[in-house]
Coordinates of C-alpha atoms and ligand atoms in Angstrom, one line a residue:
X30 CA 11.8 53.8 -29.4
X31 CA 9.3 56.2 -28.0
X32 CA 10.8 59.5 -27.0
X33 CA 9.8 60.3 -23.2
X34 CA 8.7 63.7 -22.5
X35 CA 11.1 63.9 -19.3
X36 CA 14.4 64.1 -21.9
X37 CA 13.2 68.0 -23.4
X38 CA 15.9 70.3 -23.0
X39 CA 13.7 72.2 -19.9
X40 CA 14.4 68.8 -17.7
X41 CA 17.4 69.3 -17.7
X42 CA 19.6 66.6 -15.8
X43 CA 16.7 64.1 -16.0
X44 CA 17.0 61.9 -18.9
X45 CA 15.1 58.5 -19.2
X46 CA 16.3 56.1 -21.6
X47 CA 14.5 53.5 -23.2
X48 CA 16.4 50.7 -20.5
X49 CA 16.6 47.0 -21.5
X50 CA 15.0 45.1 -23.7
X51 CA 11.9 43.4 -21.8
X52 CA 12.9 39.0 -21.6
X53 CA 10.5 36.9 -23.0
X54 CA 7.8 36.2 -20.0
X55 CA 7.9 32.6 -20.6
X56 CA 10.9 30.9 -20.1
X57 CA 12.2 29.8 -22.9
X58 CA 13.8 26.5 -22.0
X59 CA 10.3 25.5 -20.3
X60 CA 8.4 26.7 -24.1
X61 CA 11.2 24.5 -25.8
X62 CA 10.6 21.5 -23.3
X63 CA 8.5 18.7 -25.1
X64 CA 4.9 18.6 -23.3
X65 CA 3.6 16.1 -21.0
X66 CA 2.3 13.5 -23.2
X67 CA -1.7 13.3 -23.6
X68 CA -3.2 10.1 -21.4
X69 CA -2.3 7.1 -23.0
X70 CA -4.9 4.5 -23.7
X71 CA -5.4 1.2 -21.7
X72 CA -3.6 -1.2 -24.2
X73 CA -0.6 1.5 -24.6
X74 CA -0.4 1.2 -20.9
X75 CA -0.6 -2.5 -20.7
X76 CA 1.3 -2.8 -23.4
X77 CA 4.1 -0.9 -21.9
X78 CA 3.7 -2.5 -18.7
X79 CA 4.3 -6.1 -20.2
X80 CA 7.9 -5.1 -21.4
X81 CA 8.5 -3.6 -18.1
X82 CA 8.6 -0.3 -18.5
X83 CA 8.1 1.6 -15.4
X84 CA 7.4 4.5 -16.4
X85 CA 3.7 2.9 -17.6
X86 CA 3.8 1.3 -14.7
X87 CA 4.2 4.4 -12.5
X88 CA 1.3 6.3 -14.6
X89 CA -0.9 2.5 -14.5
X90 CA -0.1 2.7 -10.4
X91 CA -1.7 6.6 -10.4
X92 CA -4.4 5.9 -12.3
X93 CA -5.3 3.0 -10.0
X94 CA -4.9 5.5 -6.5
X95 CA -7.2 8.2 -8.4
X96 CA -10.1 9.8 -7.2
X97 CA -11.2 10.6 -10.7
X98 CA -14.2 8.5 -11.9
X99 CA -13.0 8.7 -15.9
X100 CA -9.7 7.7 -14.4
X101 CA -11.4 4.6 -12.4
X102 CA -12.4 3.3 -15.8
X103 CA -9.6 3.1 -17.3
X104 CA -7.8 2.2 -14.3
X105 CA -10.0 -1.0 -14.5
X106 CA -9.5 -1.7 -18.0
X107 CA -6.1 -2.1 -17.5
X108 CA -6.0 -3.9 -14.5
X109 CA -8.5 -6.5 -16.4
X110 CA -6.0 -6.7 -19.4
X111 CA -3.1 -7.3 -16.8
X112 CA -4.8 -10.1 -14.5
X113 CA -4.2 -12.8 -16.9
X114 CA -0.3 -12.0 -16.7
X115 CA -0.5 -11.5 -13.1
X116 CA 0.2 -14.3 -10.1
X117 CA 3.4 -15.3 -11.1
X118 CA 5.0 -13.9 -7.5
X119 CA 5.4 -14.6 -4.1
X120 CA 3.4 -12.1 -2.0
X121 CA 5.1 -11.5 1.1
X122 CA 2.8 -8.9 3.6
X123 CA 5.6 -7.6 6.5
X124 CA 4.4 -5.4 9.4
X125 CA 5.8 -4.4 12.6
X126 CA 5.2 -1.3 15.6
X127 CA 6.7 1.5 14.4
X128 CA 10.5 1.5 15.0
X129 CA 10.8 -2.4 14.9
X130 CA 13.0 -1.9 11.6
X131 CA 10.6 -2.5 9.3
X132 CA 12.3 -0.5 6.3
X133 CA 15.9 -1.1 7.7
X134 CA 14.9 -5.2 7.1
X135 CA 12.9 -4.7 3.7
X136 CA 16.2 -3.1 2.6
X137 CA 18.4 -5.9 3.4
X138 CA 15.7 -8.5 2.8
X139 CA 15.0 -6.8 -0.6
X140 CA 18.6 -7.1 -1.6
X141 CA 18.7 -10.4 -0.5
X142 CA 16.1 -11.6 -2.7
X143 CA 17.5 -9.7 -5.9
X144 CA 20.6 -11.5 -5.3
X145 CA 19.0 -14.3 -7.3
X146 CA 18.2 -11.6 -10.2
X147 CA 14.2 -11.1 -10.5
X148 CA 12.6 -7.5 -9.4
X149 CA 11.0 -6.6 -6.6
X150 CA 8.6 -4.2 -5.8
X151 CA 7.8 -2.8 -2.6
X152 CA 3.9 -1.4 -2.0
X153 CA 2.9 0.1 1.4
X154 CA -0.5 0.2 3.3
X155 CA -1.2 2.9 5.8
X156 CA -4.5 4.7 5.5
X157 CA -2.9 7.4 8.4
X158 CA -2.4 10.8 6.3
X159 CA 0.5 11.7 8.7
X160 CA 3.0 9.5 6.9
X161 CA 1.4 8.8 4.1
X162 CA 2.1 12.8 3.1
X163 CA 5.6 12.7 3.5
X164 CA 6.1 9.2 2.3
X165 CA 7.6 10.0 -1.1
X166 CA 10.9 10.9 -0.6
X167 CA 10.4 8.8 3.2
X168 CA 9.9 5.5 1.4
X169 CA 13.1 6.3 -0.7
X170 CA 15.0 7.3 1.9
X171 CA 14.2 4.9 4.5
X172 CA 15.4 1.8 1.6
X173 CA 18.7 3.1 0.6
X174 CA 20.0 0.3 -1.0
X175 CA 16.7 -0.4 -3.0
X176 CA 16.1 2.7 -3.8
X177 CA 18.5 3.0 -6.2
X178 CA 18.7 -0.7 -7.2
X179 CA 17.4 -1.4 -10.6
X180 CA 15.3 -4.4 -10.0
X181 CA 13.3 -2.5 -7.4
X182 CA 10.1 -0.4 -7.8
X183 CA 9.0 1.0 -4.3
X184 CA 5.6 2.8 -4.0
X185 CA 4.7 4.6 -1.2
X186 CA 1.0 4.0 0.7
X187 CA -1.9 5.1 -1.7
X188 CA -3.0 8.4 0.2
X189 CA -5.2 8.7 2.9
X190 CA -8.8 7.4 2.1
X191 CA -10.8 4.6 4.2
X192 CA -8.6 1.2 5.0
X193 CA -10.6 -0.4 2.3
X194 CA -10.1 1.8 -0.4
X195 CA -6.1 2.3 0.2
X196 CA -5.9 -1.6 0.3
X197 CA -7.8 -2.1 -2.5
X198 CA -5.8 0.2 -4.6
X199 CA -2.4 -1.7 -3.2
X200 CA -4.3 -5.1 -4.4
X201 CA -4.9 -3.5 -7.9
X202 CA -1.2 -2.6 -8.0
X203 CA 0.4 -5.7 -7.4
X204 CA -1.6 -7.4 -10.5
X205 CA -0.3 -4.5 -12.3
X206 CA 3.2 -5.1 -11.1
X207 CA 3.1 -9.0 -11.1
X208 CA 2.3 -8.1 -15.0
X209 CA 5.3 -6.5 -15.8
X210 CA 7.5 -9.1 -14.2
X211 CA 8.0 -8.4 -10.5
X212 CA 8.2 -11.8 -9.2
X213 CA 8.6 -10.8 -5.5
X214 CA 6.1 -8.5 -4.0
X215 CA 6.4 -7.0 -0.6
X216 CA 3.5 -4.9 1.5
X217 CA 4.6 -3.3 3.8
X218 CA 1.9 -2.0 6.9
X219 CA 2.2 -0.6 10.4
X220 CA 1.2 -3.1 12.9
X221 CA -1.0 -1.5 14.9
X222 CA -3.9 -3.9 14.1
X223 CA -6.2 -1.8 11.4
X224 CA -4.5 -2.5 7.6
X225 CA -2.8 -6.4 8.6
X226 CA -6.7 -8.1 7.9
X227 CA -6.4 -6.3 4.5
X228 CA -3.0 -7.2 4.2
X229 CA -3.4 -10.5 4.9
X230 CA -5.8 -11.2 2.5
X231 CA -3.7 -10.2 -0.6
X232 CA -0.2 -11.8 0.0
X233 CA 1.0 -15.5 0.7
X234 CA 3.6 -15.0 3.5
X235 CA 3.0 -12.7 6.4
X236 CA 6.0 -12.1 8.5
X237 CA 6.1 -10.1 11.7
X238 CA 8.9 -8.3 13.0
X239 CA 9.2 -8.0 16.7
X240 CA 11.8 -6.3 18.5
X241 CA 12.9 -7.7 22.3
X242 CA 13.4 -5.5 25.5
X243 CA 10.4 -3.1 24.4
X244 CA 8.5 -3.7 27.6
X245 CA 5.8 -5.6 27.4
X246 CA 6.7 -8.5 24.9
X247 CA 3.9 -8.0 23.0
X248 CA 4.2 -4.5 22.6
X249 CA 0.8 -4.3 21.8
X250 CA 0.4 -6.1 18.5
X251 CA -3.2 -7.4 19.0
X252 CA -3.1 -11.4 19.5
X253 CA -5.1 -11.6 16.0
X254 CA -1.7 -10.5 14.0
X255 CA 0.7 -13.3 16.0
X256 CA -2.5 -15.9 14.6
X257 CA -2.4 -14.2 11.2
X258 CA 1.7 -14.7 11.3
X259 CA 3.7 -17.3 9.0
X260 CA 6.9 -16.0 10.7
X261 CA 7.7 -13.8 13.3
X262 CA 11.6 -12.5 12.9
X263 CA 12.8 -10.7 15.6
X264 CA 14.7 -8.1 14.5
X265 CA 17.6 -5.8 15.9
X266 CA 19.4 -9.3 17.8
X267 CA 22.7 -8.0 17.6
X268 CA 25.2 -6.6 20.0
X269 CA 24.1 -6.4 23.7
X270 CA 21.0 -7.1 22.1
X271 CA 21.7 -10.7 21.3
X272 CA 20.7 -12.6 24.7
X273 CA 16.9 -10.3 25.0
X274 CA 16.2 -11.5 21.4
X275 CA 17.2 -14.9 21.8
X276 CA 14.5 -15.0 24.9
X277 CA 12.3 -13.2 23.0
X278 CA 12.3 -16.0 20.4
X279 CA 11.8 -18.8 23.4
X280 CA 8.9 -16.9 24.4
X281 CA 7.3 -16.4 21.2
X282 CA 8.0 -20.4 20.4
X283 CA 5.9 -21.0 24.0
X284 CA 2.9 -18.6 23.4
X285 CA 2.8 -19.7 19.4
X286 CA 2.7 -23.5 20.9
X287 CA -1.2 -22.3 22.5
X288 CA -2.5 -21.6 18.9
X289 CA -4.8 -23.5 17.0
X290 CA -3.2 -25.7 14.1
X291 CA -2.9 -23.3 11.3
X292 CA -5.4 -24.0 8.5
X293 CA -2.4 -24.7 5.5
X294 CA -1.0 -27.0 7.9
X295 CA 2.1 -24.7 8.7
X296 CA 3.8 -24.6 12.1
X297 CA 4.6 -20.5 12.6
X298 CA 8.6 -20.2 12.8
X299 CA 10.2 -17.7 15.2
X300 CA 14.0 -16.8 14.4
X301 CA 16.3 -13.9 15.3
X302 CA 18.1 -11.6 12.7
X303 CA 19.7 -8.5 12.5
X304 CA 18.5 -6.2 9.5
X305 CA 21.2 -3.4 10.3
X306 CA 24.0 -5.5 10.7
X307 CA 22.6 -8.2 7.9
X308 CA 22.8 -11.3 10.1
X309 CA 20.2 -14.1 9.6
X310 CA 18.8 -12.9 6.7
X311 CA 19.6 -15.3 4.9
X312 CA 18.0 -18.0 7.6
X313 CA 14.9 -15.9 7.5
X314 CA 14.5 -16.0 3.7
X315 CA 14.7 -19.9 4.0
X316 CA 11.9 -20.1 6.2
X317 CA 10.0 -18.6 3.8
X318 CA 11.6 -20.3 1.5
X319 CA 10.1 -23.4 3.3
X320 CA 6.9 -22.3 3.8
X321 CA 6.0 -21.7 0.1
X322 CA 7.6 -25.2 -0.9
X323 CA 5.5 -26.9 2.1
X324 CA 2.2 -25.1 0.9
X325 CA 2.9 -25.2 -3.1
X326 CA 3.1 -28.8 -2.4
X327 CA -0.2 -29.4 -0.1
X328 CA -2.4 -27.2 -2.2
X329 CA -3.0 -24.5 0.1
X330 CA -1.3 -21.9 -2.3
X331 CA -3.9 -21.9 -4.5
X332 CA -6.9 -22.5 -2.3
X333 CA -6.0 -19.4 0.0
X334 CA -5.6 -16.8 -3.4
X335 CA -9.0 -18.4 -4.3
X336 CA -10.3 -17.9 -1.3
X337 CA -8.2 -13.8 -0.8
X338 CA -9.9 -14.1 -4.8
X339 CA -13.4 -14.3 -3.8
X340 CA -12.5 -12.2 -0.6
X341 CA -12.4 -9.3 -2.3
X342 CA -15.2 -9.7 -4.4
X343 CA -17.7 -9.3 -1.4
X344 CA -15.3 -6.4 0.0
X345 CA -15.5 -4.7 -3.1
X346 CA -19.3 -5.2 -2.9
X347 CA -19.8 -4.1 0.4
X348 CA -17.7 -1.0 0.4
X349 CA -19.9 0.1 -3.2
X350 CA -23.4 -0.8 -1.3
X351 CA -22.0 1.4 2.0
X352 CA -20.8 4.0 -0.4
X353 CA -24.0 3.9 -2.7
X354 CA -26.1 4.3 0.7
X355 CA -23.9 6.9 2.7
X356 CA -23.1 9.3 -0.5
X357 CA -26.9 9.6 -0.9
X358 CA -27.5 13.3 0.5
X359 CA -31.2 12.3 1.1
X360 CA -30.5 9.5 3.7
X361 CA -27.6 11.5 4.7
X362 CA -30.5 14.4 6.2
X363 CA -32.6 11.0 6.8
X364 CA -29.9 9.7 9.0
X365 CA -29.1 13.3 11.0
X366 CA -32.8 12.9 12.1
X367 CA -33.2 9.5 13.0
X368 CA -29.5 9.3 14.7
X369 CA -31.8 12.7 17.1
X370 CA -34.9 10.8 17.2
X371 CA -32.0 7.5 19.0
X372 CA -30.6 9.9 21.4
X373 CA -33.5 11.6 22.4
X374 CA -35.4 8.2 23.3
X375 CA -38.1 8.9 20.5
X376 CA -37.4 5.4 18.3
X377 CA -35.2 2.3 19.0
X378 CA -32.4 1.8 17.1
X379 CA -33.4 -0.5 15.4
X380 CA -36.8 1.3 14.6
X381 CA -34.6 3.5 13.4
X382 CA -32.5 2.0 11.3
X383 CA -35.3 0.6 9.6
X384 CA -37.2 3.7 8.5
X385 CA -33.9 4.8 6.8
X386 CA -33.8 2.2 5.3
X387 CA -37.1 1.8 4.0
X388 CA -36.5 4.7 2.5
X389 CA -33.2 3.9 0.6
X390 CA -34.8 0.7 -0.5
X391 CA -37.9 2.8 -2.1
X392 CA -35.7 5.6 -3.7
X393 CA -33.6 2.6 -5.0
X394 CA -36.9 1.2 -6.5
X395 CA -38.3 4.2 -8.6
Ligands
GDP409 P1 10.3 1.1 11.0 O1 9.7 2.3 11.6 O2 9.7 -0.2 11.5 O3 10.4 1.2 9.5 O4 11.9 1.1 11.5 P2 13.2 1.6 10.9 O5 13.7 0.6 9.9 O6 13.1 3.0 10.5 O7 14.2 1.4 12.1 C1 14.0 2.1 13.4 C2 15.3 2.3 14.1 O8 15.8 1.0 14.5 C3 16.3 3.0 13.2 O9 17.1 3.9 14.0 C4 17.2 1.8 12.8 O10 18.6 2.2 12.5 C5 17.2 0.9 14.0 N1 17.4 -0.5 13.5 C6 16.7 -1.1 12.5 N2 17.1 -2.4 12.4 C7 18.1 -2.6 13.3 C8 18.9 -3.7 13.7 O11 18.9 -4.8 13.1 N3 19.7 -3.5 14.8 C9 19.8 -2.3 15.4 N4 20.7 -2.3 16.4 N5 19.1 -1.3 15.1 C10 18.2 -1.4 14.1

């Protein structure tokens, strides 16, 4: 040890000593803990997937809601090896105002459905960062019963990004999770009229939850969701609460009765339940029950995931072509002067347009 200066005799009363032993600056329980394992390759992952594990699940599912472009190809390579064990599940898409119970009812719908054994998993669409920050541990939260139930995989919204790109990524997921067995999917979305068109064109069964006594008895879900609607369950009817839902239903029945006839054929059910207190869920799973027997047998299964099939074929097109164009930095400038030359009176918009994209359609050229 080196002898310090300050202990000669002439210092007298000030002695230094050497003090302790410097601790290793690395912990040494993290150095001992076995590394996070390098990327594992697209059959690993899909091999994993197929025997259920969820933990290649989980790491499939990040991959998919990556920004990364290296990740994005592998991401595909996997979904492509899953599709051909995917389908085998009934795609249920649930929405509802905030407040109307959603998670409260996918809890005890959830455990409902797992009754029967099976595995559920629970997917979310909600392109709004606020909740899609906190959603982690929300999600979790909010489904206590699921949560911690074996058979149940819940994933919170992809994060923030345009409606089309969150929903594409939930689409990608539930092939991945309809390929390691989860016979029951539910999407979950905020009904406030953006994600349910993009819900509704990746599950089977759409079910709105309404809640009576909220004022208007609409409360403001657009008349385009009640069209979109297999089943509307009105929640909370328990209680004092009983009578209000009970007219709610009546007047649901009445305004349902002005739709069009439904292209599978399938008159829209309205019925009452309780997700709380757990009363009617059982009525409300044999409506859908019902419906999936009624269309199985007609045809209209099939026809409408053909038809959600070659949906999002063109949506996938379109959002690359509007991507392609808009990422371009030279028809970005291009776009700053024309958008001017609109306001100012100088060119039509149309005129515009045009010159824009004449340009694009050159540049794409050479
Ligand atoms: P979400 O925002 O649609 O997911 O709604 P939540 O499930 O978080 O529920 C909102 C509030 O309504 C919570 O305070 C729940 O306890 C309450 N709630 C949900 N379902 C019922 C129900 O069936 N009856 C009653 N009385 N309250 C309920």
């Amino acid at each position: 040890m080196m002898e310090h200066p300050e202990n000669d005799s002439q210092y007298i009363g000030l002695t230094v000593n050497g003090g302790v032993p410097q601790p290793p600056i690395v912990n040494p329980y993290l150095a001992k803990r076995p590394r996070r394992k390098p990327m594992p390759t697209a059959s690993e992952l899909v091999e994993g997937i197929l025997k259920g594990d969820i933990t290649s699940l989980s790491r499939a599912v990040t991959l998919v809601e990556s920004l990364s472009p290296e990740h994005y190809a592998l991401a595909q390579e996997v979904i492509e090896k899953c599709l051909p064990h995917s389908g085998n599940s009934r795609r249920i898409g649930i929405t509802g105002v905030p407040g109307a119970g959603k998670s409260t009812s996918i809890d005890a719908f959830g455990i409902h459905v797992l009754k029967d054994g099976g595995k559920l998993a629970v997917l979310a669409i909600d392109p709004s960062s606020e909740r899609t920050k906190g959603s982690i541990l929300g999600d979790k939260t909010r489904m206590e019963k699921l949560s911690v139930h074996p058979g149940a995989f819940i994933r919170p919204s992809p994060s923030a990004g345009s409606l089309g790109g969150v929903a594409r990524k939930t689409r990608e997921t539930i092939v991945l999770c309809e390929a390691a067995g989860y016979n029951n999917i539910f999407v979950e979305t905020v009904g406030v009229g953006q994600s349910e068109t993009a819900v509704h064109s990746m599950v089977d069964f759409f079910l709105l939850i309404q809640i009576a006594g909220a004022g208007d008895e609409l409360q403001g879900i657009k008349r385009g969701i009640m069209e979109m609607a297999e089943g509307i369950a009105i929640n909370k009817a328990d209680g004092d609460n009983v009578g209000p839902a009970q007219l709610a239903q009546a007047q649901y029945r009445s305004a349902l009765h002005l739709f069009p006839p439904t292209a599978s054929g399938w008159r829209p059910e309205v019925l009452t339940y309780s997700g709380y207190y757990e009363l009617g869920i059982a009525e409300v799973w044999e409506m859908i029950d019902r419906y999936f027997a009624f269309v199985k047998e007609n045809g209209y299964f099939e026809a409408k995931r053909q038809q959600q099939a070659r949906w999002w074929m063109y949506e996938t097109i379109e959002e690359q072509l509007r991507r392609h164009f808009y990422d371009n930095p030279t028809i970005d400038t291009l776009l700053k002067g024309a958008e001017a030359d609109v306001l100012a009176n100088r060119k039509s918009s149309f005129t515009a347009a045009q010159s824009v994209l004449n340009q694009y359609f050159k540049d794409f050229k050479d």
